[in-house]
Coordinates of C-alpha atoms and ligand atoms in Angstrom, one line a residue:
Chain A
M1 CA 23.4 21.4 16.5
G2 CA 20.3 21.1 14.9
L3 CA 19.9 17.4 15.3
F4 CA 16.8 17.4 17.2
N5 CA 15.3 20.7 16.1
L6 CA 12.0 20.5 14.4
N7 CA 12.6 23.4 12.5
A8 CA 15.9 22.9 11.3
R9 CA 16.4 24.1 7.6
P10 CA 19.9 22.6 6.6
G11 CA 20.9 24.3 3.3
R12 CA 21.7 22.3 -0.2
K13 CA 25.3 21.9 0.6
T14 CA 24.7 20.6 4.3
A15 CA 21.9 18.4 3.1
W16 CA 24.1 16.7 0.6
A17 CA 26.9 16.4 2.9
L18 CA 24.7 14.7 5.6
S19 CA 23.0 12.3 3.1
S20 CA 26.6 11.0 1.8
M21 CA 27.8 10.7 5.5
L22 CA 26.7 7.2 6.0
F23 CA 27.8 6.1 2.7
L24 CA 31.0 7.3 3.0
L25 CA 31.5 5.9 6.5
C26 CA 30.4 2.6 5.2
I27 CA 33.0 2.8 2.5
I28 CA 35.8 4.0 4.6
G29 CA 34.9 1.4 7.2
Y30 CA 35.2 -1.5 4.8
G31 CA 38.3 -0.1 3.4
V32 CA 40.1 -0.1 6.7
T33 CA 38.8 -3.7 7.5
A34 CA 40.3 -5.2 4.3
H35 CA 43.4 -3.3 4.8
I36 CA 43.7 -4.6 8.6
R37 CA 42.9 -8.0 7.4
H38 CA 45.2 -8.0 4.1
Q39 CA 48.1 -6.9 6.8
E40 CA 47.6 -10.1 8.8
N41 CA 46.9 -12.4 5.7
P42 CA 47.5 -11.1 2.3
D43 CA 45.6 -14.2 1.0
D44 CA 42.2 -13.3 2.7
N45 CA 39.4 -13.6 0.4
V46 CA 36.5 -12.8 2.8
V47 CA 37.0 -8.9 2.7
P48 CA 38.6 -8.2 -0.7
T49 CA 40.1 -4.7 -1.1
F50 CA 39.1 -2.3 -3.4
S51 CA 41.6 -3.2 -6.0
E52 CA 40.9 -6.8 -5.8
M53 CA 37.3 -5.8 -6.3
W54 CA 38.2 -3.7 -9.2
D55 CA 40.0 -6.8 -10.9
G56 CA 36.8 -8.7 -10.3
I57 CA 34.7 -6.4 -12.0
Q58 CA 37.3 -6.3 -15.0
R59 CA 37.2 -9.9 -15.3
T60 CA 33.4 -10.3 -15.3
A61 CA 32.6 -7.3 -17.3
F62 CA 35.3 -6.7 -19.9
E63 CA 37.1 -9.8 -20.4
P64 CA 35.4 -12.9 -22.2
D65 CA 35.4 -16.0 -19.9
R66 CA 35.7 -19.7 -21.2
N67 CA 32.8 -19.4 -23.3
D68 CA 34.0 -16.1 -24.8
E69 CA 30.9 -14.3 -23.1
L70 CA 31.3 -11.1 -21.0
R71 CA 29.5 -12.7 -18.0
L72 CA 28.2 -9.5 -16.2
W73 CA 26.4 -8.2 -19.1
V74 CA 25.1 -11.8 -20.0
D75 CA 23.8 -12.3 -16.7
S76 CA 22.2 -9.1 -16.5
L77 CA 20.5 -9.6 -19.8
A78 CA 19.2 -13.1 -18.7
S79 CA 17.8 -11.6 -15.4
A80 CA 16.2 -8.5 -17.0
K81 CA 14.4 -10.8 -19.5
R82 CA 12.9 -12.7 -16.7
L83 CA 11.7 -9.7 -15.1
G84 CA 10.6 -8.2 -18.3
Y85 CA 8.5 -11.2 -19.2
S86 CA 6.8 -11.1 -15.7
L87 CA 5.9 -7.4 -16.0
A88 CA 4.4 -7.9 -19.2
L89 CA 2.3 -10.6 -17.8
L90 CA 1.5 -8.6 -14.9
S91 CA -0.7 -6.5 -17.3
L92 CA -3.0 -9.4 -17.0
A93 CA -3.1 -8.9 -13.0
I94 CA -4.0 -5.2 -13.7
L95 CA -6.8 -6.2 -16.2
L96 CA -8.1 -9.0 -13.8
G97 CA -8.4 -6.4 -10.9
L98 CA -9.8 -3.9 -12.8
Y99 CA -12.7 -6.1 -14.0
M100 CA -13.3 -7.5 -10.4
G101 CA -13.7 -4.1 -9.3
V102 CA -15.9 -2.7 -12.1
F103 CA -18.2 -5.8 -12.9
P104 CA -19.9 -7.4 -10.1
Y105 CA -20.3 -10.7 -11.6
L106 CA -16.7 -11.1 -12.2
E107 CA -16.2 -9.8 -8.7
H108 CA -18.0 -13.0 -7.5
I109 CA -16.2 -15.5 -9.5
F110 CA -12.6 -14.3 -9.1
L111 CA -12.4 -12.3 -5.6
R112 CA -12.3 -15.4 -3.3
F113 CA -10.2 -17.4 -5.3
V114 CA -7.6 -14.5 -5.8
L115 CA -7.7 -14.0 -1.9
F116 CA -7.0 -17.5 -1.2
F117 CA -4.6 -17.8 -3.9
D118 CA -2.6 -14.4 -2.5
K119 CA -2.3 -16.5 0.8
I120 CA -0.1 -19.5 -0.8
P121 CA 3.7 -18.8 -0.1
A122 CA 4.9 -18.7 -3.6
L123 CA 8.4 -20.2 -2.6
A124 CA 6.7 -23.2 -1.1
L125 CA 5.2 -24.0 -4.7
L126 CA 8.8 -23.7 -6.1
P127 CA 9.1 -27.8 -6.0
I128 CA 5.9 -28.0 -7.5
L129 CA 6.9 -25.5 -10.3
F130 CA 10.1 -27.3 -11.2
I131 CA 8.4 -30.6 -11.3
V132 CA 5.6 -29.2 -13.6
F133 CA 7.5 -26.7 -15.8
G134 CA 11.0 -28.4 -15.4
L135 CA 13.8 -26.3 -14.9
G136 CA 13.6 -23.9 -17.6
E137 CA 12.6 -20.3 -18.1
I138 CA 8.6 -21.0 -17.5
S139 CA 9.4 -22.0 -13.6
K140 CA 11.2 -18.9 -13.0
I141 CA 8.9 -16.5 -14.5
A142 CA 6.0 -18.7 -13.0
L143 CA 7.4 -18.2 -9.5
I144 CA 7.7 -14.5 -9.8
L145 CA 4.1 -14.3 -11.2
L146 CA 3.0 -16.6 -8.4
G147 CA 4.4 -14.2 -5.9
V148 CA 3.2 -10.7 -7.2
F149 CA 0.1 -11.4 -9.5
P150 CA -2.3 -11.7 -6.7
T151 CA -1.1 -8.7 -4.7
I152 CA -1.2 -6.3 -7.9
A153 CA -4.6 -7.9 -9.0
L154 CA -6.1 -7.2 -5.3
D155 CA -4.4 -3.9 -5.3
T156 CA -6.0 -2.8 -8.8
Y157 CA -9.3 -4.3 -7.5
L158 CA -9.6 -2.1 -4.4
R159 CA -8.5 1.2 -6.2
A160 CA -11.2 0.5 -9.0
K161 CA -13.7 -0.1 -6.3
A162 CA -12.8 3.1 -4.6
I163 CA -13.7 5.3 -7.5
P164 CA -16.6 7.3 -6.4
R165 CA -20.3 5.7 -7.5
E166 CA -21.0 9.1 -8.8
Q167 CA -18.3 9.2 -11.4
I168 CA -19.7 6.1 -12.8
M169 CA -23.2 7.5 -12.9
K170 CA -22.1 10.7 -14.4
G171 CA -20.5 8.5 -17.2
L172 CA -23.5 6.9 -17.9
T173 CA -25.7 10.1 -18.2
L174 CA -22.9 11.3 -20.6
G175 CA -23.8 8.1 -22.6
A176 CA -20.7 6.1 -22.0
S177 CA -21.0 2.4 -22.2
D178 CA -19.8 0.0 -19.8
F179 CA -16.7 -0.7 -21.3
E180 CA -16.0 3.0 -22.0
I181 CA -16.5 3.8 -18.4
T182 CA -14.1 0.9 -17.4
Y183 CA -11.2 2.2 -19.9
R184 CA -11.9 5.9 -20.1
I185 CA -12.9 6.6 -16.3
V186 CA -11.7 3.9 -14.3
L187 CA -8.6 2.9 -15.7
P188 CA -6.9 5.9 -16.4
Q189 CA -7.8 7.0 -12.9
I190 CA -6.3 4.3 -11.1
M191 CA -3.2 3.8 -13.2
P192 CA -0.7 5.9 -11.5
G193 CA -1.6 4.1 -8.2
V194 CA -1.5 0.8 -9.6
L195 CA 2.1 1.8 -11.3
D196 CA 3.1 2.7 -7.9
T197 CA 2.4 -0.6 -6.5
I198 CA 4.2 -2.4 -9.1
R199 CA 6.9 0.1 -8.3
L200 CA 6.8 -1.0 -4.7
N201 CA 6.9 -4.7 -5.5
F202 CA 10.1 -4.6 -7.7
K203 CA 11.8 -5.8 -4.5
A204 CA 9.7 -9.0 -4.1
M205 CA 9.8 -9.7 -7.8
I206 CA 13.8 -9.6 -7.7
L207 CA 13.6 -11.7 -4.4
F208 CA 11.5 -14.4 -6.4
L209 CA 13.8 -14.0 -9.4
I210 CA 16.9 -14.6 -7.3
A211 CA 15.4 -17.6 -5.4
G212 CA 14.4 -19.0 -8.9
E213 CA 18.0 -18.5 -10.3
S214 CA 19.8 -19.7 -7.4
L215 CA 18.0 -23.3 -7.7
A216 CA 17.7 -23.7 -11.3
A217 CA 19.6 -21.7 -13.8
S218 CA 22.8 -21.5 -16.1
V219 CA 23.0 -17.7 -16.2
G220 CA 21.6 -14.9 -14.4
L221 CA 22.7 -12.3 -11.6
G222 CA 21.2 -14.7 -8.9
Y223 CA 22.8 -18.0 -10.3
R224 CA 26.2 -16.3 -10.6
I225 CA 26.5 -15.0 -6.9
F226 CA 25.5 -18.6 -5.8
V227 CA 27.8 -20.3 -8.0
V228 CA 30.9 -18.0 -7.2
R229 CA 29.9 -18.6 -3.6
R230 CA 31.6 -22.2 -3.7
Y231 CA 34.9 -20.4 -4.3
V232 CA 34.3 -17.6 -1.7
A233 CA 34.6 -15.3 -4.4
M234 CA 33.6 -12.1 -2.5
D235 CA 35.3 -10.1 -5.1
I236 CA 32.7 -11.1 -7.5
I237 CA 29.7 -11.3 -5.2
I238 CA 30.0 -8.0 -3.6
P239 CA 30.2 -6.1 -7.1
Y240 CA 27.2 -8.2 -8.2
V241 CA 25.0 -7.1 -5.1
I242 CA 25.9 -3.6 -5.6
W243 CA 25.3 -3.8 -9.3
M244 CA 21.7 -5.3 -8.7
S245 CA 20.9 -2.5 -6.1
L246 CA 21.7 -0.1 -8.4
L247 CA 19.6 -1.5 -11.3
A248 CA 16.8 -1.8 -9.1
F249 CA 17.4 1.8 -7.9
A250 CA 17.6 3.1 -11.3
A251 CA 14.4 1.3 -12.6
D252 CA 12.5 2.6 -9.4
V253 CA 13.8 6.2 -10.1
L254 CA 12.9 6.1 -13.8
L255 CA 9.4 4.6 -13.2
R256 CA 8.7 7.5 -10.6
I257 CA 9.7 10.3 -12.9
W258 CA 7.7 8.6 -15.6
I259 CA 4.7 8.5 -13.3
K260 CA 5.1 11.8 -12.5
K261 CA 5.4 13.2 -15.9
R262 CA 2.7 11.2 -17.7
Y263 CA 0.0 11.6 -14.9
R264 CA 0.2 15.4 -14.4
W265 CA -3.2 15.5 -13.3
V266 CA -2.4 13.8 -9.9
G267 CA -2.1 16.1 -7.3
G268 CA -5.7 16.7 -6.0
E269 CA -9.4 15.6 -5.8
S270 CA -11.8 17.1 -8.3
Chain B
M1 CA -46.5 28.5 -15.5
N2 CA -47.8 27.8 -19.0
E3 CA -50.1 24.9 -18.1
A4 CA -50.3 23.6 -21.7
R5 CA -46.6 22.7 -21.6
P6 CA -46.2 18.6 -21.4
V7 CA -45.5 16.7 -18.0
I8 CA -42.0 15.4 -18.6
L9 CA -41.4 14.0 -15.2
H10 CA -43.8 11.7 -13.4
L11 CA -43.7 10.0 -10.0
E12 CA -46.4 7.7 -8.9
D13 CA -46.6 6.3 -5.4
A14 CA -42.9 6.1 -5.4
H15 CA -41.4 4.3 -2.1
Q16 CA -37.8 3.7 -1.3
A17 CA -36.6 1.7 1.8
Y18 CA -33.1 0.3 2.6
P19 CA -32.0 -2.5 4.7
D20 CA -31.2 -1.2 8.1
Q21 CA -30.3 -3.4 11.2
G22 CA -32.2 -6.5 9.9
R23 CA -35.5 -4.7 8.4
M24 CA -36.3 -2.5 5.7
R25 CA -36.5 1.4 6.8
T26 CA -38.6 3.6 4.6
V27 CA -36.7 6.7 3.5
L28 CA -39.5 7.9 0.7
N29 CA -43.1 7.4 1.6
D30 CA -45.4 7.6 -1.0
I31 CA -44.1 10.3 -3.4
D32 CA -46.6 11.7 -6.1
L33 CA -45.0 14.4 -8.7
K34 CA -45.7 16.0 -11.9
V35 CA -43.0 18.2 -13.5
R36 CA -43.5 20.1 -16.6
K37 CA -41.2 20.9 -19.3
G38 CA -39.3 24.2 -18.5
E39 CA -40.1 24.1 -14.8
F40 CA -37.2 25.2 -12.3
V41 CA -38.2 22.9 -9.3
T42 CA -36.1 23.4 -6.2
L43 CA -36.1 20.6 -3.4
L44 CA -35.9 21.6 0.1
G45 CA -35.6 19.3 3.2
P46 CA -34.0 18.7 6.6
S47 CA -30.9 16.9 6.4
G48 CA -31.3 13.0 6.0
C49 CA -34.8 13.4 4.8
G50 CA -34.0 11.7 1.5
K51 CA -33.5 14.7 -1.2
S52 CA -30.5 12.8 -2.6
T53 CA -32.4 9.6 -2.8
L54 CA -35.3 11.2 -4.5
L55 CA -32.8 12.4 -7.1
R56 CA -31.3 9.3 -7.4
L57 CA -34.6 7.6 -8.4
I58 CA -35.0 10.1 -11.1
L59 CA -31.5 9.6 -12.2
G60 CA -32.3 6.1 -12.3
S61 CA -29.2 4.8 -10.5
E62 CA -31.6 3.2 -8.0
R63 CA -35.2 1.7 -8.9
P64 CA -38.2 2.4 -6.3
T65 CA -38.9 -0.2 -4.0
Q66 CA -42.6 0.6 -4.8
G67 CA -44.4 2.9 -7.3
R68 CA -43.0 4.1 -10.7
V69 CA -40.9 6.9 -12.1
L70 CA -41.5 8.0 -15.6
L71 CA -39.9 10.3 -18.2
D72 CA -42.1 11.3 -20.9
G73 CA -44.3 8.4 -20.1
K74 CA -41.7 5.7 -20.0
E75 CA -40.4 4.0 -17.1
I76 CA -36.8 4.9 -16.2
Q77 CA -34.6 2.0 -16.4
G78 CA -31.2 3.4 -15.4
P79 CA -29.1 6.6 -15.8
D80 CA -28.8 7.7 -19.4
R81 CA -28.0 10.6 -21.4
D82 CA -31.7 12.0 -20.9
R83 CA -30.9 13.2 -17.7
G84 CA -27.7 15.3 -16.8
I85 CA -26.4 15.5 -13.3
V86 CA -24.3 17.9 -11.3
Y87 CA -23.1 16.7 -7.9
Q88 CA -21.5 18.9 -5.0
K89 CA -18.3 16.6 -5.0
Y90 CA -16.9 14.4 -7.6
S91 CA -18.3 16.7 -9.9
L92 CA -15.5 16.2 -12.6
F93 CA -13.1 13.4 -13.9
P94 CA -9.8 14.4 -12.1
H95 CA -7.8 12.8 -14.9
M96 CA -9.2 15.0 -18.0
T97 CA -8.8 18.4 -18.9
V98 CA -11.6 21.0 -18.8
L99 CA -12.1 20.7 -22.4
Q100 CA -11.7 16.9 -22.2
N101 CA -14.4 16.8 -19.4
V102 CA -16.9 19.0 -21.4
I103 CA -16.5 16.9 -24.8
F104 CA -16.5 13.6 -23.0
G105 CA -20.5 12.9 -23.6
L106 CA -20.2 14.0 -27.2
E107 CA -17.3 11.8 -28.0
M108 CA -19.1 8.6 -26.6
E109 CA -22.3 9.4 -28.6
N110 CA -22.4 7.9 -31.9
Y111 CA -18.8 6.3 -31.7
S112 CA -18.5 3.2 -30.0
M113 CA -14.7 2.3 -29.2
A114 CA -14.2 0.2 -32.3
S115 CA -16.0 2.6 -34.7
R116 CA -13.7 5.3 -33.3
W117 CA -10.8 3.7 -35.1
L118 CA -12.8 2.0 -38.0
K119 CA -14.3 5.2 -39.2
R120 CA -11.1 7.3 -37.9
H121 CA -11.8 10.0 -40.4
K122 CA -15.5 10.6 -39.7
F123 CA -14.6 10.2 -35.8
L124 CA -11.8 13.1 -36.3
R125 CA -14.2 15.4 -38.0
H126 CA -17.0 14.9 -35.5
R127 CA -14.3 15.3 -32.4
K128 CA -13.5 18.6 -34.0
A129 CA -17.0 19.7 -34.3
S130 CA -17.5 18.7 -30.6
T131 CA -14.5 20.4 -29.5
D132 CA -15.5 23.7 -31.2
R133 CA -19.1 23.4 -29.5
A134 CA -17.2 22.8 -26.1
R135 CA -14.9 25.8 -26.7
E136 CA -17.6 28.1 -27.6
I137 CA -19.7 27.1 -24.4
L138 CA -16.7 27.5 -22.1
E139 CA -15.9 30.6 -23.5
R140 CA -19.3 31.9 -22.9
M141 CA -18.9 30.8 -19.2
S142 CA -15.6 32.9 -19.3
L143 CA -13.6 29.5 -19.0
G144 CA -11.9 30.0 -22.2
K145 CA -8.6 30.5 -20.5
D146 CA -8.8 27.3 -18.7
L147 CA -9.3 24.7 -21.3
N148 CA -6.3 22.7 -20.7
K149 CA -6.3 22.9 -16.8
Y150 CA -6.7 19.8 -14.8
P151 CA -9.7 20.0 -12.3
H152 CA -7.4 20.3 -9.3
Q153 CA -6.0 23.6 -10.7
L154 CA -9.5 25.0 -10.8
S155 CA -11.3 27.1 -7.9
G156 CA -14.6 25.3 -6.6
G157 CA -16.8 27.6 -8.5
M158 CA -14.9 27.1 -11.7
K159 CA -15.2 23.5 -11.2
Q160 CA -19.0 23.6 -10.9
R161 CA -19.3 25.9 -14.2
V162 CA -17.4 23.1 -16.1
A163 CA -19.6 20.4 -14.5
I164 CA -22.4 22.3 -15.6
A165 CA -21.1 22.8 -19.0
Q166 CA -20.4 19.0 -19.0
A167 CA -23.9 18.1 -18.4
M168 CA -25.5 20.8 -20.7
I169 CA -23.5 20.1 -23.7
M170 CA -25.7 16.6 -23.9
E171 CA -29.0 18.7 -23.9
P172 CA -30.5 16.5 -21.4
K173 CA -34.3 16.6 -20.9
I174 CA -33.7 17.2 -17.2
L175 CA -30.8 18.9 -15.5
L176 CA -30.4 17.2 -12.0
M177 CA -28.6 19.0 -9.3
D178 CA -27.4 17.9 -5.8
E179 CA -26.5 20.8 -3.7
P180 CA -24.1 21.9 -6.6
F181 CA -23.4 25.2 -4.9
G182 CA -23.3 23.8 -1.3
A183 CA -19.4 24.0 -0.8
L184 CA -18.8 27.5 -2.3
D185 CA -18.4 30.7 -0.3
D186 CA -21.4 33.3 -0.4
S187 CA -20.1 35.6 -3.3
T188 CA -19.2 32.8 -5.6
R189 CA -22.5 31.1 -4.6
T190 CA -24.4 34.2 -5.7
D191 CA -22.6 34.2 -9.2
M192 CA -23.3 30.7 -9.8
Q193 CA -27.0 31.3 -9.0
L194 CA -27.1 34.0 -11.4
F195 CA -25.2 31.9 -13.9
I196 CA -27.8 28.9 -13.7
L197 CA -30.7 31.2 -14.0
E198 CA -29.4 33.1 -17.2
L199 CA -28.8 29.4 -18.7
W200 CA -32.3 28.3 -17.7
E201 CA -33.9 31.2 -19.2
R202 CA -31.7 31.0 -22.5
T203 CA -32.3 27.2 -23.0
Q204 CA -35.7 26.7 -21.3
M205 CA -34.4 23.5 -20.0
T206 CA -36.2 21.6 -17.0
V207 CA -34.2 21.8 -13.9
F208 CA -34.5 19.7 -10.4
F209 CA -32.4 21.3 -7.9
V210 CA -31.6 20.1 -4.5
T211 CA -30.6 22.3 -1.7
H212 CA -30.9 23.0 2.0
D213 CA -30.7 26.7 1.6
L214 CA -34.1 28.2 1.9
V215 CA -33.1 31.5 0.3
E216 CA -31.3 29.7 -2.6
A217 CA -34.4 27.5 -3.2
L218 CA -36.8 30.7 -3.2
F219 CA -34.5 32.8 -5.6
L220 CA -34.1 30.3 -8.0
G221 CA -37.1 28.1 -8.5
T222 CA -40.5 28.6 -10.1
R223 CA -41.8 25.9 -7.8
L224 CA -40.7 24.6 -4.4
L225 CA -41.2 21.1 -3.0
V226 CA -40.3 20.4 0.6
L227 CA -39.5 16.8 1.5
S228 CA -39.8 15.9 5.2
Q229 CA -39.9 13.3 7.7
Y230 CA -41.8 15.8 10.2
Y231 CA -45.5 15.3 9.8
T232 CA -48.2 13.6 11.4
T233 CA -51.0 11.1 10.3
A234 CA -54.0 9.2 11.5
R235 CA -51.2 6.4 12.4
D236 CA -49.4 6.7 15.5
H237 CA -46.0 5.8 14.1
N238 CA -44.8 7.1 10.5
E239 CA -41.9 6.4 8.8
G240 CA -40.1 8.0 5.6
S241 CA -40.4 11.4 4.2
K242 CA -43.4 12.8 2.2
I243 CA -43.7 16.0 0.2
V244 CA -45.5 18.3 2.6
T245 CA -45.0 21.3 0.3
D246 CA -45.6 21.6 -3.3
R247 CA -46.3 25.3 -4.5
G248 CA -45.6 27.8 -7.0
I249 CA -42.9 30.3 -6.0
P250 CA -44.6 33.8 -6.5
G251 CA -43.0 36.8 -8.6
D252 CA -40.8 36.9 -11.8
H253 CA -38.8 34.3 -13.0
P254 CA -35.9 34.5 -13.0
K255 CA -35.9 37.0 -10.0
P256 CA -33.9 40.1 -9.7
T257 CA -30.9 39.8 -6.8
S258 CA -32.7 42.3 -4.7
F259 CA -35.4 39.7 -4.1
K260 CA -33.0 37.9 -1.7
S261 CA -33.3 40.9 0.6
S262 CA -36.8 41.8 0.1
P263 CA -39.7 41.8 2.6
E264 CA -41.5 39.1 0.6
I265 CA -38.7 36.6 1.0
S266 CA -38.6 36.7 4.9
Q267 CA -42.5 36.2 4.9
L268 CA -41.9 33.4 2.4
I269 CA -39.0 31.8 4.4
E270 CA -41.1 32.0 7.6
Q271 CA -44.2 30.1 6.1
V272 CA -41.9 27.4 4.5
R273 CA -40.3 26.6 7.7
Q274 CA -43.3 26.2 9.4
Q275 CA -44.6 23.9 6.9
G276 CA -41.8 21.2 7.2
L277 CA -38.4 22.2 8.3
D278 CA -39.0 22.6 11.9
P279 CA -39.1 19.3 13.9
S280 CA -41.2 20.9 16.7
I281 CA -44.1 21.9 14.2
A282 CA -45.2 18.8 12.6
R283 CA -48.0 19.2 10.1
H284 CA -50.8 16.9 10.0
I285 CA -51.2 15.2 6.4
H286 CA -54.5 17.1 6.1
D287 CA -52.7 20.4 6.3
F288 CA -49.9 20.0 3.6
D289 CA -49.6 22.9 1.3
L290 CA -50.3 21.3 -2.1
S291 CA -51.2 24.5 -3.9
H292 CA -49.4 23.9 -7.1
A293 CA -51.5 23.4 -9.8
D294 CA -50.0 19.9 -10.6
A295 CA -49.5 19.0 -7.1
Y296 CA -51.6 15.5 -6.7
R297 CA -51.4 12.7 -4.4
T298 CA -53.0 9.4 -3.6
V299 CA -53.8 9.0 -0.1
D300 CA -53.5 6.0 2.0
P301 CA -57.1 5.8 4.0
E302 CA -55.1 4.5 7.0
E303 CA -52.9 7.6 7.2
W304 CA -55.7 10.0 6.2
G305 CA -58.2 8.7 9.0
P306 CA -61.6 9.1 9.0
T307 CA -62.9 12.0 7.0
P308 CA -64.4 14.8 9.3
Ligands
ATP1 N1 -27.9 3.0 -0.1 C1 -28.3 3.5 1.1 N2 -28.4 2.4 2.0 C2 -29.0 2.6 3.2 N3 -29.5 3.7 3.6 C3 -29.2 4.9 2.8 C4 -28.9 4.5 1.6 N4 -28.8 5.8 1.1 C5 -29.3 6.6 1.7 N5 -29.7 6.1 3.0 C6 -30.5 6.6 4.0 O1 -31.5 7.4 3.5 C7 -31.8 8.6 4.5 C8 -31.7 9.6 3.4 O2 -30.6 9.8 2.9 P1 -30.3 11.1 1.6 O3 -28.9 11.2 1.3 O4 -31.0 10.8 0.5 O5 -30.6 12.2 2.5 P2 -30.4 13.8 2.0 O6 -31.7 14.3 2.3 O7 -29.9 14.0 0.6 O8 -29.6 14.4 3.2 P3 -28.5 15.5 3.0 O9 -29.2 16.9 3.3 O10 -27.6 15.4 4.1 O11 -27.6 15.5 1.7 C9 -30.6 8.8 5.3 O12 -31.2 8.2 6.6 C10 -29.7 7.6 4.7 O13 -29.1 7.0 5.9
MG2 MG1 -28.1 14.7 0.0

């Protein structure tokens, strides 16, 4: 066995088998548990069998509900919209960070403030948001933004700061203006890193999304799992959780591939 | 050198000091210098003496704490397109291809970000012309096949050639270089030296070249400056480097490669070493070798002491 062999080089097939092993184990373990529990009590709803879950998926994804809607898709779309607006607004965080990193006056105006802001636990602000903005979409988007905006702004700021001074001097000797240096030299260089940070913050964004939806919403993936919890509808909750993870995973992979393709120059210092 | 050529760069009583442990520490102490158009000035000095600092003053990224730095008689306000720079590191923009790096300056020129869109047509024509010009220059530097490569795909020598092209295409009044070949291996370095000499001869530009390699300084330059913190004056305590040597470099310019292994050069090396590079042989301010025709200095009577 090469389990503790530093130099082990498993072949392609072995590598795949090894990677699938834990997934398979989980699925089998679950199936066995569900089977045993159903033998003891055919009405057990804590650990639904695969066929029960499949029914659940059928019902939410392909059969219209009372309101004549396909729930899973409606929920997904609502959640995706909230995330999409937040992502779009995060471009302001990039802009703020960039300007703080490039222009010393703006750095002095904003840096301390953003640093302080970053320390406020966003979830603690949720009641305030609900009071101020009501229970509508704004509160939920605001919560996501409060949670990750400062992080992204500060990360962009640090990256902009780390651009060697020499490059900026060189830009000036080539006749570039301050704005040209900001947008043609600094921003494109830090962009792949910033996108990576956003990618890593997906998880936090989804967390805030679900927190917001669980407390005040009438549609959305987070809202749904908290609603059906009342009926212990594990046959819905589990597929929803897996669906959310798959979506997040796919978004992550797509963004990673796109960054790699778009920023071919990444791969070395000049 | 042709004395009739105009003075292009002029430093007068330039001092530079940095805060260090709660006080100001002088790095450059009273630098006086006149450089004429077309000169190839090499600046030599022990590590940490302030060569890069002096270059930054000429570049304009820093202002002297005392004294003045003039280009064509006008005080330098900040880095601008009159002075090109080639660094040892960070010499290219990593997110641009070779071609994009080289035309960057021309693209910035004449067209603000707004007018690039408003006068789209004219801008595109201008860019076409810039591209052709950059292509031609890169072609001549035998980089014609690498136009669309990114810097991380180039060797060290190629990078520096692109960096030189990037600066040269702007036709700056002075080309500043801070140990540009310091990270290259010996043979690439020699190639690059020949390359820069050829370029200098063809374009008649003014070059200010920092190096810590004696042979390189003597081989390339028409004029040698040695900046050093090792010297003595009438004062007990001295701080900050001075120009301890300012002399012409004898022989033809540019020199044949054979010069590097000639007996002449070993003799010159020995001389220069004693004039400022060796901490154990600190020269007195009276004995600096300021034999270049344009060398001048203003002396502080306190440092000079009673005239014998
Ligand atoms: N911005 C700064 N703040 C404080 N001290 C500085 C600064 N820049 C340079 N110095 C100091 O000035 C001195 C000269 O530095 P400089 O980089 O000019 O030396 P150098 O001759 O170029 O050295 P090297 O041959 O190693 O490149 C050093 O002691 C350095 O610590
Ligand atoms: Mg230096």
